[in-house]
Every structure is written in C-alpha cells, then in structure tokens.
Short mmCIF file of C-alpha atoms in Angstrom, two decimals:
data_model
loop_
_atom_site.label_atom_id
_atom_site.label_comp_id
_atom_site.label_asym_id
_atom_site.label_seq_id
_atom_site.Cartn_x
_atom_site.Cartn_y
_atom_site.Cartn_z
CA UNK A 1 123.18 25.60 87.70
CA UNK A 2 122.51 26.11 91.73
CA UNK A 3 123.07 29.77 91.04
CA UNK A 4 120.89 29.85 88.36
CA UNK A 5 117.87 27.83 90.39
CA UNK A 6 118.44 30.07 93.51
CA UNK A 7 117.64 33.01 91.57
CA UNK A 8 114.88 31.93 89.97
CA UNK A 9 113.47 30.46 93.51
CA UNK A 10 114.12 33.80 94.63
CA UNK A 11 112.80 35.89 91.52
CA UNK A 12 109.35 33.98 92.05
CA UNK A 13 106.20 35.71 94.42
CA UNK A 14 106.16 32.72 97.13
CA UNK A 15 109.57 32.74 97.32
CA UNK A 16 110.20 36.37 97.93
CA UNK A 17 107.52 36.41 100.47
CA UNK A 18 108.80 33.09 102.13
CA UNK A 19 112.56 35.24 102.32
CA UNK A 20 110.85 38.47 103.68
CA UNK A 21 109.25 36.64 106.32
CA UNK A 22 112.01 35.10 107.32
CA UNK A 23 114.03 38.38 106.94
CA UNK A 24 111.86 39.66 109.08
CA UNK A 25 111.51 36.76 111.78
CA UNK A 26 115.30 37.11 112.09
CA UNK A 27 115.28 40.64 112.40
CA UNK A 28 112.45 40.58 114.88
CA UNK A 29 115.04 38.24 117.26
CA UNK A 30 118.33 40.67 116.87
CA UNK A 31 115.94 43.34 118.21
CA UNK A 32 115.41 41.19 121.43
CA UNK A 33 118.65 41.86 122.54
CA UNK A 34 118.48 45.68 122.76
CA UNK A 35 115.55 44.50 124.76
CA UNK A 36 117.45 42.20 127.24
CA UNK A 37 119.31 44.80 129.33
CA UNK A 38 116.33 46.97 129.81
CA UNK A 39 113.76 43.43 130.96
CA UNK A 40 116.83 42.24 133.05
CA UNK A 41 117.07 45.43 135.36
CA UNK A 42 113.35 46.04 135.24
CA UNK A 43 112.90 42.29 136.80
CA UNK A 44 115.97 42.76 139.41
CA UNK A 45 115.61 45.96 140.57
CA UNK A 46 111.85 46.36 140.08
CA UNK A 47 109.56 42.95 139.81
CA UNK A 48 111.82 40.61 142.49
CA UNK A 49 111.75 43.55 145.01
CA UNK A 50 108.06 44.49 144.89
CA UNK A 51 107.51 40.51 145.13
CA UNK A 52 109.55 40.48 148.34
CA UNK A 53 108.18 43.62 149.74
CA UNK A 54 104.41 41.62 149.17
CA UNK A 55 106.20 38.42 150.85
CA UNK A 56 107.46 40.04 153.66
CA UNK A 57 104.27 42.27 154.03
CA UNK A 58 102.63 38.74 155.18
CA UNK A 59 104.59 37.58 158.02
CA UNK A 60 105.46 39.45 160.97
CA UNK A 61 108.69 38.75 163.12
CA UNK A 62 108.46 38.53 166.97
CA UNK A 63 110.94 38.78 169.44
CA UNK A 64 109.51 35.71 170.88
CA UNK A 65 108.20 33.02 168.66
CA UNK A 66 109.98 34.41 165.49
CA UNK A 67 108.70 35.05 161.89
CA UNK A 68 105.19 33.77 161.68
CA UNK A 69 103.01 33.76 158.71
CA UNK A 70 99.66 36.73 159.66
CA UNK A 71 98.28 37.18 156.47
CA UNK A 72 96.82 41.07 155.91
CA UNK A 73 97.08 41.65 159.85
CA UNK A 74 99.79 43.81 158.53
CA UNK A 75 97.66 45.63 156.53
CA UNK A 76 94.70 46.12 158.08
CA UNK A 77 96.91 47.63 161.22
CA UNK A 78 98.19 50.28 157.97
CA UNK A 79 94.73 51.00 156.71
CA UNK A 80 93.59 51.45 160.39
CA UNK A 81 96.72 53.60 161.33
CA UNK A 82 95.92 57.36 162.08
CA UNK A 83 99.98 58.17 161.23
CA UNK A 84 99.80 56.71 157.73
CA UNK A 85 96.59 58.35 156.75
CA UNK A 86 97.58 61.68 157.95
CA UNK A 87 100.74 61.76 156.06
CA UNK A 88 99.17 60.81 152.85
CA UNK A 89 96.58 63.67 153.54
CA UNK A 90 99.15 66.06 154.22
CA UNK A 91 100.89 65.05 150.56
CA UNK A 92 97.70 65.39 149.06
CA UNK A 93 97.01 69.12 150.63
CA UNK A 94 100.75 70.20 149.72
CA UNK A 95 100.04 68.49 146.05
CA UNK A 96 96.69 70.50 146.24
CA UNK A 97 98.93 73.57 146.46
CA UNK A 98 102.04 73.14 145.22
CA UNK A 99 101.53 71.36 141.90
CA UNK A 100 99.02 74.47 140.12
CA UNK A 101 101.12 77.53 142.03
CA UNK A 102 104.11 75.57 140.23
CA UNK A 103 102.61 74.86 136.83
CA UNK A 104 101.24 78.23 136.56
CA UNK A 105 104.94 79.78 136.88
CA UNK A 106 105.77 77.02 134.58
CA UNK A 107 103.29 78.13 131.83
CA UNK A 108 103.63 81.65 132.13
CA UNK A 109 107.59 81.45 131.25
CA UNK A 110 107.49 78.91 128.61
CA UNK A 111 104.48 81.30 126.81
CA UNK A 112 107.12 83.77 127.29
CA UNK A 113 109.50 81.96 125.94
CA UNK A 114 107.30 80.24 123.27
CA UNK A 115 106.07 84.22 121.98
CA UNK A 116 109.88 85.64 121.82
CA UNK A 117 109.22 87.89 124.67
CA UNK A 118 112.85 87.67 125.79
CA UNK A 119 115.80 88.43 124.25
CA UNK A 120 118.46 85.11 124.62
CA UNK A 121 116.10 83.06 125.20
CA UNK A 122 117.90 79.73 125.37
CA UNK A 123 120.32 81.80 128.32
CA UNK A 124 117.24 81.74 130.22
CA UNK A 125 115.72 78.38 129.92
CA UNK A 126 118.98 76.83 131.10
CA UNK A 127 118.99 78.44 134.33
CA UNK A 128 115.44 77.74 134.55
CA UNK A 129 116.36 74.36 133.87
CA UNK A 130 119.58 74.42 136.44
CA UNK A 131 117.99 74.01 139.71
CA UNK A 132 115.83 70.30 138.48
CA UNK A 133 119.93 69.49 137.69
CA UNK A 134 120.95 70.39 141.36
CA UNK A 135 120.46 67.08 143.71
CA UNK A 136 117.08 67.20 145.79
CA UNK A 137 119.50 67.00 148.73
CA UNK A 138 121.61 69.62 148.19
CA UNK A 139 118.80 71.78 147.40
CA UNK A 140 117.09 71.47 150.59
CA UNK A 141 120.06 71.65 152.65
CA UNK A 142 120.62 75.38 150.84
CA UNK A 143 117.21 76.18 151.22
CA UNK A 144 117.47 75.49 154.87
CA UNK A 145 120.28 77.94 155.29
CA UNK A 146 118.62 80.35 153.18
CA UNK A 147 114.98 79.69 155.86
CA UNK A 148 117.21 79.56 158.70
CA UNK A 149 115.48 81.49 161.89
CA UNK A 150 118.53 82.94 163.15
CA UNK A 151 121.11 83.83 160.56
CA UNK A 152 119.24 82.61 157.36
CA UNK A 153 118.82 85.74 154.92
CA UNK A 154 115.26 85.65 154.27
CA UNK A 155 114.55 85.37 157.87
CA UNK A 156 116.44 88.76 158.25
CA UNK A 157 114.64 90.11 155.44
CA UNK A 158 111.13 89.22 157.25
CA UNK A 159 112.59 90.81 160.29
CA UNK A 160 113.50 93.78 158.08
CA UNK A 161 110.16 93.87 157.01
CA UNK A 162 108.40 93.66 160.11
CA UNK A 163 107.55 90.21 160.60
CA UNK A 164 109.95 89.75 163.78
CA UNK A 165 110.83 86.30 164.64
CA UNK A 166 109.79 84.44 161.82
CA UNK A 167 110.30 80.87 161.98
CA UNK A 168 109.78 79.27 158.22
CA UNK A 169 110.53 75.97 160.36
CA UNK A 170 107.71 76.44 162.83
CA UNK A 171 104.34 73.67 162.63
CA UNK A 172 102.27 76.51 160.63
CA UNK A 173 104.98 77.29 158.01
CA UNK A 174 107.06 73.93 156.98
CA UNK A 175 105.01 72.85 154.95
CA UNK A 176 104.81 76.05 153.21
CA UNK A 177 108.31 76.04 153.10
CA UNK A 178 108.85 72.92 151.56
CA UNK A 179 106.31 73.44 149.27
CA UNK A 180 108.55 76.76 148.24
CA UNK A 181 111.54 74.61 147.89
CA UNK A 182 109.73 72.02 145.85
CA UNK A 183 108.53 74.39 143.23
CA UNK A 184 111.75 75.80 143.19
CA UNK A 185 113.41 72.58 141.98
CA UNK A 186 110.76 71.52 139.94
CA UNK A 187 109.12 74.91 137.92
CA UNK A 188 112.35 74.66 135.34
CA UNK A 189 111.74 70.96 134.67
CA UNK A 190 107.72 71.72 134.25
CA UNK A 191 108.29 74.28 131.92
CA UNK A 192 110.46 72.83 129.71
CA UNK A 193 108.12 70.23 129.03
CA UNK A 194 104.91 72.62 128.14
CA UNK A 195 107.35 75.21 125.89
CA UNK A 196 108.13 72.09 123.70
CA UNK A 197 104.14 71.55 123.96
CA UNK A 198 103.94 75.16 122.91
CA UNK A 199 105.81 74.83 120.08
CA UNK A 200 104.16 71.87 118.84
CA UNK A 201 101.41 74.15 118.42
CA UNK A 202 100.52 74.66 114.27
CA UNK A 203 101.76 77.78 113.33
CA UNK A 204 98.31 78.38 111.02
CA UNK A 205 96.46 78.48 114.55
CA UNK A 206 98.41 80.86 115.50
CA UNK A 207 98.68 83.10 112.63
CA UNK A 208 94.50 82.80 112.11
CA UNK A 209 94.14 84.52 115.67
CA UNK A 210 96.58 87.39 114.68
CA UNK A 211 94.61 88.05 111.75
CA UNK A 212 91.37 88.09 113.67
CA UNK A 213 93.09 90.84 115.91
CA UNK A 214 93.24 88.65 118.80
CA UNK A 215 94.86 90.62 121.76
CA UNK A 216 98.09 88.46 122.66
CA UNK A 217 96.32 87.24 125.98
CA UNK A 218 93.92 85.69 124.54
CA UNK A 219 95.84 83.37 121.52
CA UNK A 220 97.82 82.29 124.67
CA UNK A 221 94.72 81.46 126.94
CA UNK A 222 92.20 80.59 124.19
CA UNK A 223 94.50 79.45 121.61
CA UNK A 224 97.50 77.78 122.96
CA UNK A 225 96.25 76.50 126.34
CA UNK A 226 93.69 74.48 125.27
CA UNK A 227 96.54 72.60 122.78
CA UNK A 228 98.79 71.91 125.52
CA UNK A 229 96.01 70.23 127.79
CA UNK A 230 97.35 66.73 126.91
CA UNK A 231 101.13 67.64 128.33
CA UNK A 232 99.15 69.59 131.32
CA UNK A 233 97.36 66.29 132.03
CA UNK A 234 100.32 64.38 131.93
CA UNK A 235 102.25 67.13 134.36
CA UNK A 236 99.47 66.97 136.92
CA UNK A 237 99.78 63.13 137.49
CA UNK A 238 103.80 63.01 137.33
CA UNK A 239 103.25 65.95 140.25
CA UNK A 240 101.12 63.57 141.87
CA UNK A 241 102.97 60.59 141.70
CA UNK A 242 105.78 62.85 143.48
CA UNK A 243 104.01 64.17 146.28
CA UNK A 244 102.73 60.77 147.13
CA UNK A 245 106.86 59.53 147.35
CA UNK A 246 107.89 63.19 148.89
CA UNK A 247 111.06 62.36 151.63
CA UNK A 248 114.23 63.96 150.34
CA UNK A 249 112.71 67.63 151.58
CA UNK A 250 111.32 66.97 154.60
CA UNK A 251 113.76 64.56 155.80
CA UNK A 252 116.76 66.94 155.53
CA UNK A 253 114.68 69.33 157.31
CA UNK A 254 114.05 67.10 159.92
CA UNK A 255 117.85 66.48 160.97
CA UNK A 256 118.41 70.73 161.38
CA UNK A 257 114.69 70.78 162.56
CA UNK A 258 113.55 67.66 164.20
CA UNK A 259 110.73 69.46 166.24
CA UNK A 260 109.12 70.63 162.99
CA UNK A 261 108.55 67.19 160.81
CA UNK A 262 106.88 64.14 162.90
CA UNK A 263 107.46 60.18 162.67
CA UNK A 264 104.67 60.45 159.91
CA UNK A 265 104.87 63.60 158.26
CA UNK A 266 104.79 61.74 155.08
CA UNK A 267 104.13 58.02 153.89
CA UNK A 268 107.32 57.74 153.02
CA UNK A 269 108.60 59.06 156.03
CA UNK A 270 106.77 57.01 158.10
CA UNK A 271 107.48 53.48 156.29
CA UNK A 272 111.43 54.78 156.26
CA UNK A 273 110.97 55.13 160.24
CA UNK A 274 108.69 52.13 160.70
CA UNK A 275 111.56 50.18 159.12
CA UNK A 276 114.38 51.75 160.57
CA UNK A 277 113.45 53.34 164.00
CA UNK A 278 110.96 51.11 164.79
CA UNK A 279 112.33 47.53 163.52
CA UNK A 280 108.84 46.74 161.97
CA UNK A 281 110.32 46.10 158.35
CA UNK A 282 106.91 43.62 158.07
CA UNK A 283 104.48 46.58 158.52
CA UNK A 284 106.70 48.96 156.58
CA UNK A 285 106.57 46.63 153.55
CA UNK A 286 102.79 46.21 153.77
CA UNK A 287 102.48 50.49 154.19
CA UNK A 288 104.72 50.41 151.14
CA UNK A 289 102.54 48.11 149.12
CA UNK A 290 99.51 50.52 149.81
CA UNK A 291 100.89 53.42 148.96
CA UNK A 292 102.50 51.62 145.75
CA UNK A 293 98.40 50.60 145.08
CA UNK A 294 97.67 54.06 145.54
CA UNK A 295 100.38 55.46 142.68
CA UNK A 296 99.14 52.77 140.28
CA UNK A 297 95.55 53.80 141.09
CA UNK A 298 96.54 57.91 139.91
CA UNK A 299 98.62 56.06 136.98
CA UNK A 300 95.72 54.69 135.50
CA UNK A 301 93.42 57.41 136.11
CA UNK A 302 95.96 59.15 134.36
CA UNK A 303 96.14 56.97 131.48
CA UNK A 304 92.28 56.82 131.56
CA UNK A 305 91.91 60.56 130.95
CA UNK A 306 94.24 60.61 129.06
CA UNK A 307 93.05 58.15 126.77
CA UNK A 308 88.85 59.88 126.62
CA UNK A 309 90.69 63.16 126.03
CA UNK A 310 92.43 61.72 122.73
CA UNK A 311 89.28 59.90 121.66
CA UNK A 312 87.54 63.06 121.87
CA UNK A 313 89.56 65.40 119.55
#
C-alpha cells in the first residue's frame, strides 16, 4: 500500500517537480566538494598572503623603537621612488618590443602550420613547443653561455662577422638580450595558442576566399587574422602581465653579470632586493601591492576589451 502511494506521489506534476528540485539541490552540494580543494589553496596560498603583504605594507620596523604602525608612508616613499618607476618603465619598453616581435613569429608559424605548409607538422610544433617546457632558469643560464663575451658561440660568430668585442651583456645590449631569450621561451607557447585559434576558423570562410581567387596572403591577413583577434587580445595582456613580474631572466644574468642589471632593473627585482638586501620587507610589501594594483588594472582592461569586442560581432 506505501509502495503503491509513493508511486502515485511520485507519478503526480508537484511531486515530480518537488523530487527534481531536490535532486537537484543535492546535486548542487556534491559539486561543492570538487570545489573545496581549489577555494582552500586559492585562500592559503593566494587571499591570506596578499592580506599580509597589505598588513605589513602599513607598519614599518625600526631598529630603534620597533614595528610602528605609518599608514601609506610606505607607499607614498614607492610612488615617489625614482628605482621603482624606472624598472616598471623599462618592463614596459621591453614589453613594447618583445611581446609583437614575438607574436608575429608566433603567427607566422601557426598560419604555416594552420595552411599545411609543412610536411610533419605535429614534429614541428613540439619542438616549437619544447623550449616553454624547459625551466625559465635553465634557459637563461644556457642562453648566457651561448651570449657569453669571451667563449660564448655567438659572440665568436659576431667577432667572425666583424663586430669585434661584442658584449651582449654590456648596458646597451641586455636588455636586448633578454628580450631574445624571452621570445625564445615563449614564441612556442604563443603559437600554439593562435594555431588552435586558426583552426577554429569556419572552413566555409575559408573556402569562399579560394573561390574568389584570393592570393594565399591575403585569406591569411584579411581572412584569418581578423578571426583570431579575440586570442591576440588575450595574448597581448598575458604578455603584459609577464613583463610586469619579469625576474627569472635578469636575475640569473645578474649573478654571471652583476655590472650589467642594477638594484632596480625590474619591479620585481627591486622589491626581491628591498626585502632581502636591504631588510625593508615593509616597503617591499607596499612596492608589491602597487605593482599587484597595476596587473589587476591591465586585467581588467583586458577583460574590458575584451568584453566591447564580443558585444560588437
């Protein structure tokens, strides 16, 4: 008799919406815990160390007197620092150069690879792809053997050449040269991204423009380019964000080098030595906050654009 009234509770509208509901609420909760991991790390290792870095950021510590509660002096002696404000303009000239020189490589192989051009294609990609897989560390250390001015084999090449005594290590040509190691890492990574952007292009598009006689050029500039601007846009800020955190490069030039990259070469550079070298972990966590303001700034810009160029298709 129970049997029979639970089916015909369940059998009726109200009831079967009453059970999917509740189907659903319980559902909803199992999904929280493939949730939990993810919220757990982001609060540890993200939220409760950007709150300290802000809480530490107010005091300053003194040799005599202490820790004492100053408010934003610690910022305003950041925001009024000439060594902080050069570094982030020197990012922002070697993002100015590196990220389109890199994207441009970056685009012109994955069209390459996107039109068939090359025979074993997926070969190709992969090492490409290698060097983003080799550590930032160890790629700069072999770069720096590779720059050296003495015994490093492109140095003997430029002597070779004519260009005697070439120092890729010298004030005029670091950042040149860490702008060449940068790209290096990073091209295979970039162009992975925009050849699965190609692809993603309708095959209809592309066909129409053959049978228009459309010289192969142009379907990749007029056609194909124009489709990929979303993943371009979203490669330009991820650059960005990058050069604005660039250390790894620099600072592993700067223990074979140390004459060539300065306390400040970069923000991060100069926050790691404020810390470290100079014992001011107070004004290091205020410089960090600012340049952490500065990221989120490009972030939503990025979103931003992002966001008017999808409204506008």
């Amino acid at each position: 008799m129970a049997d029979t009234l639970t089916r015909a509770a369940r059998s009726h509208p109200a009831a079967r919406g009453r059970l999917g509901a509740s189907w659903v609420q319980r559902r909803d909760r199992r999904g929280v815990w493939f949730v939990v991991p993810f919220l757990l790390g982001f609060l540890l290792f993200m939220l409760v160390p950007l709150g300290y870095a802000v809480y530490t950021s107010l005091y300053t510590y003194r040799i005599i007197g202490g820790t004492s509660f100053t408010g934003a002096a610690n910022y305003t002696q950041t925001l009024q620092s000439g060594e902080f404000w050069s570094g982030v303009i020197r990012v922002i000239i070697f993002a100015a150069i590196q990220i389109p020189v890199m994207l441009a490589i970056a685009f012109f192989f994955a069209a390459v690879f996107d039109l068939g051009l090359v025979r074993y294609g997926k070969v190709f990609r992969t090492l490409f792809f290698i060097p983003f897989a080799v550590p930032s560390v160890v790629g700069a250390v072999m770069w720096y053997f590779m720059l050296e001015p003495q015994f490093g084999p492109v140095a003997r090449l430029a002597d070779t050449l004519g260009f005697q005594g070439t120092n890729f290590f010298s004030p005029n040509l670091v950042l040149p040269s860490i702008i060449l190691i940068v790209i290096w890492e990073w091209t295979g990574y970039n162009m992975i991204i925009l050849y699965t952007a190609l692809r993603a292009v309708p095959r209809d598009v592309v066909e129409a423009a053959i049978l228009d006689r459309a010289p192969l050029w142009r379907i990749v500039l007029r056609v194909k380019l124009p489709m990929v601007r979303p993943a371009i846009v979203m490669l330009v800020f991820i650059n960005m964000i990058g050069a604005l955190q660039l250390f790894t490069e620099p600072y592993m030039i700067y223990n074979f080098e140390n004459q060539a990259i300065s306390y400040s070469y970069t923000p991060t550079i100069y926050i790691y030595n404020t810390a470290t070298a100079g014992g001011q972990y107070n004004l290091a966590a205020a410089a960090a906050v600012i340049l952490g303001i500065i990221i989120v700034v490009i972030s939503a810009g990025s979103l931003l654009l992002r966001g008017r160029g999808g409204g506008s298709r």
